[in-house]
mmCIF file of C-alpha atoms in Angstrom:
data_model
loop_
_atom_site.group_PDB
_atom_site.id
_atom_site.type_symbol
_atom_site.label_atom_id
_atom_site.label_comp_id
_atom_site.label_asym_id
_atom_site.label_seq_id
_atom_site.Cartn_x
_atom_site.Cartn_y
_atom_site.Cartn_z
ATOM 1 C CA MET A 1 21.122 -13.848 -8.681
ATOM 2 C CA ARG A 2 22.471 -10.482 -7.608
ATOM 3 C CA ASN A 3 21.690 -9.216 -4.116
ATOM 4 C CA THR A 4 20.410 -5.636 -4.300
ATOM 5 C CA SER A 5 19.176 -3.288 -1.634
ATOM 6 C CA VAL A 6 17.554 0.101 -1.328
ATOM 7 C CA TYR A 7 21.010 1.577 -0.660
ATOM 8 C CA ALA A 8 21.975 0.784 -4.265
ATOM 9 C CA LEU A 9 19.241 3.188 -5.403
ATOM 10 C CA LYS A 10 20.379 6.086 -3.208
ATOM 11 C CA PRO A 11 22.860 7.740 -5.639
ATOM 12 C CA GLY A 12 20.260 7.849 -8.409
ATOM 13 C CA PHE A 13 17.608 9.153 -6.025
ATOM 14 C CA GLN A 14 19.966 11.888 -4.829
ATOM 15 C CA SER A 15 20.730 12.859 -8.435
ATOM 16 C CA LEU A 16 17.012 13.297 -9.096
ATOM 17 C CA LEU A 17 16.741 15.510 -6.023
ATOM 18 C CA ARG A 18 19.727 17.739 -6.842
ATOM 19 C CA PRO A 19 17.573 20.518 -8.399
ATOM 20 C CA VAL A 20 15.363 20.472 -5.302
ATOM 21 C CA ALA A 21 18.438 20.765 -3.082
ATOM 22 C CA THR A 22 19.679 23.739 -5.078
ATOM 23 C CA SER A 23 16.309 25.482 -4.824
ATOM 24 C CA TRP A 24 16.089 24.678 -1.103
ATOM 25 C CA ALA A 25 19.496 26.233 -0.443
ATOM 26 C CA ARG A 26 18.818 29.290 -2.621
ATOM 27 C CA ALA A 27 15.658 29.940 -0.615
ATOM 28 C CA GLY A 28 17.821 30.212 2.495
ATOM 29 C CA ASN A 29 16.650 27.003 4.130
ATOM 30 C CA THR A 30 18.937 24.786 6.194
ATOM 31 C CA ALA A 31 19.651 21.095 6.578
ATOM 32 C CA ASN A 32 18.164 21.232 10.075
ATOM 33 C CA GLN A 33 14.876 22.382 8.574
ATOM 34 C CA LEU A 34 14.963 19.393 6.226
ATOM 35 C CA THR A 35 15.540 17.100 9.188
ATOM 36 C CA ALA A 36 12.579 18.619 11.021
ATOM 37 C CA LEU A 37 10.414 18.287 7.914
ATOM 38 C CA GLY A 38 11.412 14.632 7.580
ATOM 39 C CA LEU A 39 10.518 14.054 11.223
ATOM 40 C CA LEU A 40 7.141 15.699 10.657
ATOM 41 C CA MET A 41 6.494 13.398 7.688
ATOM 42 C CA ALA A 42 7.287 10.339 9.800
ATOM 43 C CA VAL A 43 4.994 11.500 12.623
ATOM 44 C CA LEU A 44 2.194 12.217 10.157
ATOM 45 C CA ALA A 45 2.598 8.780 8.563
ATOM 46 C CA GLY A 46 2.365 7.179 12.004
ATOM 47 C CA GLY A 47 -0.711 9.246 12.777
ATOM 48 C CA PHE A 48 -2.378 8.111 9.565
ATOM 49 C CA VAL A 49 -1.690 4.488 10.477
ATOM 50 C CA VAL A 50 -3.454 5.051 13.815
ATOM 51 C CA VAL A 51 -6.391 6.862 12.177
ATOM 52 C CA ALA A 52 -6.667 4.097 9.564
ATOM 53 C CA ALA A 53 -8.121 1.794 12.216
ATOM 54 C CA ASP A 54 -11.397 3.653 11.660
ATOM 55 C CA ASN A 55 -10.981 4.459 7.967
ATOM 56 C CA PRO A 56 -8.445 2.421 5.931
ATOM 57 C CA ARG A 57 -8.370 5.062 3.171
ATOM 58 C CA TRP A 58 -5.918 7.050 5.299
ATOM 59 C CA LEU A 59 -3.343 4.341 4.580
ATOM 60 C CA LEU A 60 -3.069 5.685 1.029
ATOM 61 C CA ALA A 61 -1.248 8.738 2.398
ATOM 62 C CA VAL A 62 1.398 6.677 4.196
ATOM 63 C CA PRO A 63 3.555 5.717 1.170
ATOM 64 C CA VAL A 64 3.530 9.308 -0.093
ATOM 65 C CA LEU A 65 4.607 10.645 3.294
ATOM 66 C CA LEU A 66 7.327 8.013 3.627
ATOM 67 C CA ILE A 67 8.731 8.828 0.179
ATOM 68 C CA LEU A 68 8.770 12.519 1.120
ATOM 69 C CA ARG A 69 10.503 11.611 4.399
ATOM 70 C CA MET A 70 13.072 9.595 2.474
ATOM 71 C CA ALA A 71 13.627 12.563 0.137
ATOM 72 C CA CYS A 72 14.217 14.859 3.120
ATOM 73 C CA ASN A 73 16.718 12.359 4.476
ATOM 74 C CA ALA A 74 18.530 12.114 1.137
ATOM 75 C CA LEU A 75 18.665 15.899 0.766
ATOM 76 C CA ASP A 76 20.000 16.354 4.279
#
């Protein structure tokens, strides 16, 4: 059985994001802005986990935010 990890998926994920990276750069945005956006996504995901103590439906937003955070990280 072959041992795989999330890191094996990174090149393919980055290839999918290449058009987004091009658009981001053409709009005049910077890598630091992507880093800040990724940080915001992580903070929001953590906030939704805290809020989910009262309403578990908020947990549905967490995977979306974490995928967006991962995309920001890959683009940076």
